[in-house]
Amino acid sequence: IDSQFMFDVWVHLKKGEDPEAFRGSIFEGSLVPEHYRVDSTWGGHSLIDATRVLFAAALTNPLVSKMVLVSDSDVPLYGPLMVYNQLLSEEKSRVNACNTTEGWDRDLYRLRHDFIERGISEDIWRKSWQWVALERRHVQLVVQDTDVDEIFRSLCRPRWDDDWCDFRVCYSDEHYIPTLLAVHGLEDETDC
């Protein structure tokens, strides 16, 4: 990583997780500083908080034009040069922020009246995946957003739903970013 010029790499450890495991590894200089780290949990909005920390770190380099979020278990099928050329040749972000994609399920059952009351209508509710490739302008929007983030932070979580008389699921990492882009009318800037 130190000798390559194509990518900046940032690693987010959970708050309190020991960075010693990375001493001497290629990722040692890529760790998000402890005071910025989030204690993230699967299925919680804290995954969006951790994503925002990673995106904010990437934005510190003015040369970075596209940010890709990957998990610790992702393995590229192609070499760095091919991945780099492919991502930079695309003018759009890779996230499904459109509601017209044939056969794509937006999980509308997760959209409840409390979202609608706060301005997240069925027309802008989206579902995608957490692993995105975003243009810099979209990353800036994610990092700077407070309004849509607050709606998801307060409403999107596993919880009991009295209307359904059942346990309701909502995962911010699948809905927040594509819905945020739809709220701002940026669906045509994504590859659906």
Short mmCIF file of C-alpha atoms in Angstrom, two decimals:
data_model
loop_
_atom_site.label_atom_id
_atom_site.label_comp_id
_atom_site.label_asym_id
_atom_site.label_seq_id
_atom_site.Cartn_x
_atom_site.Cartn_y
_atom_site.Cartn_z
CA ILE A 1 0.00 0.00 0.00
CA ASP A 2 2.84 2.41 0.81
CA SER A 3 4.41 1.98 -2.64
CA GLN A 4 1.28 2.16 -4.77
CA PHE A 5 -0.25 5.39 -6.04
CA MET A 6 -3.73 4.38 -7.19
CA PHE A 7 -5.56 3.91 -3.89
CA ASP A 8 -5.82 5.36 -0.43
CA VAL A 9 -6.90 2.71 2.04
CA TRP A 10 -8.65 3.38 5.34
CA VAL A 11 -9.50 0.75 7.93
CA HIS A 12 -12.12 1.25 10.62
CA LEU A 13 -11.75 -0.83 13.77
CA LYS A 14 -14.49 -0.84 16.34
CA LYS A 15 -13.92 1.67 19.11
CA GLY A 16 -11.71 0.04 21.73
CA GLU A 17 -10.49 -2.73 19.41
CA ASP A 18 -6.73 -3.27 19.74
CA PRO A 19 -4.80 -1.89 16.73
CA GLU A 20 -1.75 -3.95 17.72
CA ALA A 21 -2.96 -6.72 15.42
CA PHE A 22 -2.07 -4.40 12.53
CA ARG A 23 1.46 -3.59 13.70
CA GLY A 24 3.79 -4.44 10.84
CA SER A 25 0.92 -5.17 8.43
CA ILE A 26 0.33 -3.26 5.20
CA PHE A 27 -2.67 -1.61 6.88
CA GLU A 28 -0.79 -0.23 9.90
CA GLY A 29 -0.72 3.34 8.59
CA SER A 30 -4.30 3.16 7.30
CA LEU A 31 -6.21 2.88 10.57
CA VAL A 32 -8.76 5.54 11.40
CA PRO A 33 -7.52 7.20 14.62
CA GLU A 34 -9.08 5.84 17.83
CA HIS A 35 -10.91 9.07 18.73
CA TYR A 36 -12.88 8.92 15.44
CA ARG A 37 -13.80 5.25 15.65
CA VAL A 38 -17.34 4.06 16.32
CA ASP A 39 -18.49 1.06 18.31
CA SER A 40 -20.43 -0.41 15.40
CA THR A 41 -22.89 -3.27 15.61
CA TRP A 42 -24.42 -5.40 12.89
CA GLY A 43 -27.80 -4.09 11.78
CA GLY A 44 -27.48 -0.82 13.70
CA HIS A 45 -27.19 2.75 12.48
CA SER A 46 -23.67 2.70 13.89
CA LEU A 47 -22.61 1.06 10.59
CA ILE A 48 -23.55 4.32 8.86
CA ASP A 49 -21.57 6.23 11.50
CA ALA A 50 -18.53 4.05 10.78
CA THR A 51 -19.04 4.51 7.03
CA ARG A 52 -19.14 8.28 7.49
CA VAL A 53 -15.88 8.15 9.48
CA LEU A 54 -14.23 6.22 6.63
CA PHE A 55 -15.62 8.58 4.01
CA ALA A 56 -14.47 11.64 5.99
CA ALA A 57 -10.96 10.17 6.16
CA ALA A 58 -10.97 9.55 2.40
CA LEU A 59 -12.12 13.12 1.72
CA THR A 60 -8.93 14.47 3.33
CA ASN A 61 -7.11 13.58 0.10
CA PRO A 62 -8.28 16.06 -2.57
CA LEU A 63 -7.11 13.69 -5.34
CA VAL A 64 -9.55 10.94 -4.37
CA SER A 65 -12.51 11.05 -6.76
CA LYS A 66 -14.28 7.77 -6.00
CA MET A 67 -14.65 5.91 -2.71
CA VAL A 68 -15.33 2.20 -2.46
CA LEU A 69 -16.58 0.55 0.70
CA VAL A 70 -15.52 -3.08 1.11
CA SER A 71 -15.68 -5.56 3.95
CA ASP A 72 -12.81 -7.34 5.64
CA SER A 73 -13.75 -10.49 3.75
CA ASP A 74 -13.90 -9.03 0.22
CA VAL A 75 -11.38 -10.44 -2.23
CA PRO A 76 -10.90 -8.64 -5.55
CA LEU A 77 -11.31 -10.86 -8.60
CA TYR A 78 -9.12 -8.59 -10.70
CA GLY A 79 -5.85 -6.76 -10.14
CA PRO A 80 -5.60 -3.21 -8.76
CA LEU A 81 -5.00 -1.60 -12.16
CA MET A 82 -8.12 -3.16 -13.70
CA VAL A 83 -10.27 -2.22 -10.68
CA TYR A 84 -8.87 1.32 -10.73
CA ASN A 85 -9.49 1.79 -14.47
CA GLN A 86 -13.00 0.35 -14.26
CA LEU A 87 -14.06 2.53 -11.32
CA LEU A 88 -12.59 5.72 -12.74
CA SER A 89 -14.11 5.11 -16.17
CA GLU A 90 -17.59 5.11 -14.62
CA GLU A 91 -19.21 8.52 -14.28
CA LYS A 92 -21.86 7.33 -11.85
CA SER A 93 -21.90 5.97 -8.34
CA ARG A 94 -22.53 2.26 -7.88
CA VAL A 95 -25.57 2.18 -5.63
CA ASN A 96 -29.14 1.37 -6.51
CA ALA A 97 -30.86 4.68 -5.83
CA CYS A 98 -33.47 4.27 -8.58
CA ASN A 99 -36.92 2.85 -8.08
CA THR A 100 -37.23 1.68 -11.66
CA THR A 101 -34.77 -1.21 -11.67
CA GLU A 102 -36.57 -4.25 -13.07
CA GLY A 103 -36.93 -6.97 -10.47
CA TRP A 104 -35.22 -5.02 -7.69
CA ASP A 105 -36.95 -5.32 -4.32
CA ARG A 106 -36.98 -2.11 -2.30
CA ASP A 107 -38.28 -3.91 0.80
CA LEU A 108 -41.23 -1.55 1.07
CA TYR A 109 -42.51 -3.54 4.05
CA ARG A 110 -39.73 -1.86 6.05
CA LEU A 111 -41.15 1.60 5.26
CA ARG A 112 -43.67 2.44 7.95
CA HIS A 113 -45.88 5.44 8.64
CA ASP A 114 -43.35 7.11 10.94
CA PHE A 115 -40.89 7.46 8.03
CA ILE A 116 -43.63 8.81 5.79
CA GLU A 117 -44.63 11.33 8.46
CA ARG A 118 -41.02 12.57 8.47
CA GLY A 119 -40.86 12.96 4.65
CA ILE A 120 -39.48 9.61 3.48
CA SER A 121 -42.25 8.57 1.10
CA GLU A 122 -42.62 5.37 -0.88
CA ASP A 123 -41.43 7.31 -3.95
CA ILE A 124 -38.00 7.92 -2.43
CA TRP A 125 -37.57 4.82 -0.22
CA ARG A 126 -34.70 2.75 -1.61
CA LYS A 127 -32.81 -0.43 -0.85
CA SER A 128 -29.34 -1.23 -2.02
CA TRP A 129 -26.32 -2.86 -0.46
CA GLN A 130 -23.76 -1.52 1.96
CA TRP A 131 -20.84 -2.11 -0.38
CA VAL A 132 -20.93 0.95 -2.62
CA ALA A 133 -18.65 2.88 -4.94
CA LEU A 134 -19.53 6.56 -4.67
CA GLU A 135 -18.43 9.63 -6.56
CA ARG A 136 -16.77 12.25 -4.36
CA ARG A 137 -19.80 14.59 -4.52
CA HIS A 138 -22.04 11.80 -3.19
CA VAL A 139 -19.61 11.00 -0.39
CA GLN A 140 -19.60 14.67 0.60
CA LEU A 141 -23.39 14.56 0.78
CA VAL A 142 -23.29 11.46 3.03
CA VAL A 143 -20.72 13.04 5.36
CA GLN A 144 -22.51 16.41 5.58
CA ASP A 145 -26.10 15.15 5.86
CA THR A 146 -27.85 15.61 9.19
CA ASP A 147 -31.55 15.62 8.26
CA VAL A 148 -32.01 12.21 6.63
CA ASP A 149 -29.43 10.74 9.00
CA GLU A 150 -31.52 11.80 11.99
CA ILE A 151 -34.64 10.18 10.54
CA PHE A 152 -32.83 6.88 10.01
CA ARG A 153 -31.02 7.10 13.33
CA SER A 154 -34.29 7.41 15.21
CA LEU A 155 -36.55 5.12 13.15
CA CYS A 156 -34.49 2.50 11.30
CA ARG A 157 -33.70 -0.28 13.74
CA PRO A 158 -35.04 -3.67 14.69
CA ARG A 159 -38.02 -3.03 17.00
CA TRP A 160 -41.50 -4.10 17.94
CA ASP A 161 -44.18 -2.63 15.68
CA ASP A 162 -47.63 -2.29 17.28
CA ASP A 163 -49.30 -1.85 13.86
CA TRP A 164 -47.95 -5.18 12.71
CA CYS A 165 -48.07 -6.86 16.11
CA ASP A 166 -44.71 -8.20 15.09
CA PHE A 167 -40.98 -7.50 15.19
CA ARG A 168 -40.00 -5.02 12.50
CA VAL A 169 -36.62 -4.86 10.82
CA CYS A 170 -34.94 -1.92 9.17
CA TYR A 171 -31.24 -1.74 8.39
CA SER A 172 -29.72 1.67 7.75
CA ASP A 173 -26.77 0.22 5.85
CA GLU A 174 -29.18 -1.08 3.17
CA HIS A 175 -31.48 1.95 2.95
CA TYR A 176 -29.80 5.18 4.11
CA ILE A 177 -27.36 6.01 1.29
CA PRO A 178 -29.65 5.19 -1.66
CA THR A 179 -32.60 6.93 0.02
CA LEU A 180 -30.45 9.99 0.79
CA LEU A 181 -29.49 10.24 -2.88
CA ALA A 182 -33.15 9.86 -3.89
CA VAL A 183 -34.20 12.58 -1.42
CA HIS A 184 -31.80 14.92 -3.22
CA GLY A 185 -33.00 13.85 -6.70
CA LEU A 186 -29.69 12.22 -7.62
CA GLU A 187 -31.02 8.86 -8.83
CA ASP A 188 -29.81 9.53 -12.39
CA GLU A 189 -26.28 9.86 -11.02
CA THR A 190 -26.23 6.22 -9.89
CA ASP A 191 -25.81 3.00 -11.81
CA CYS A 192 -29.01 1.14 -11.18
#
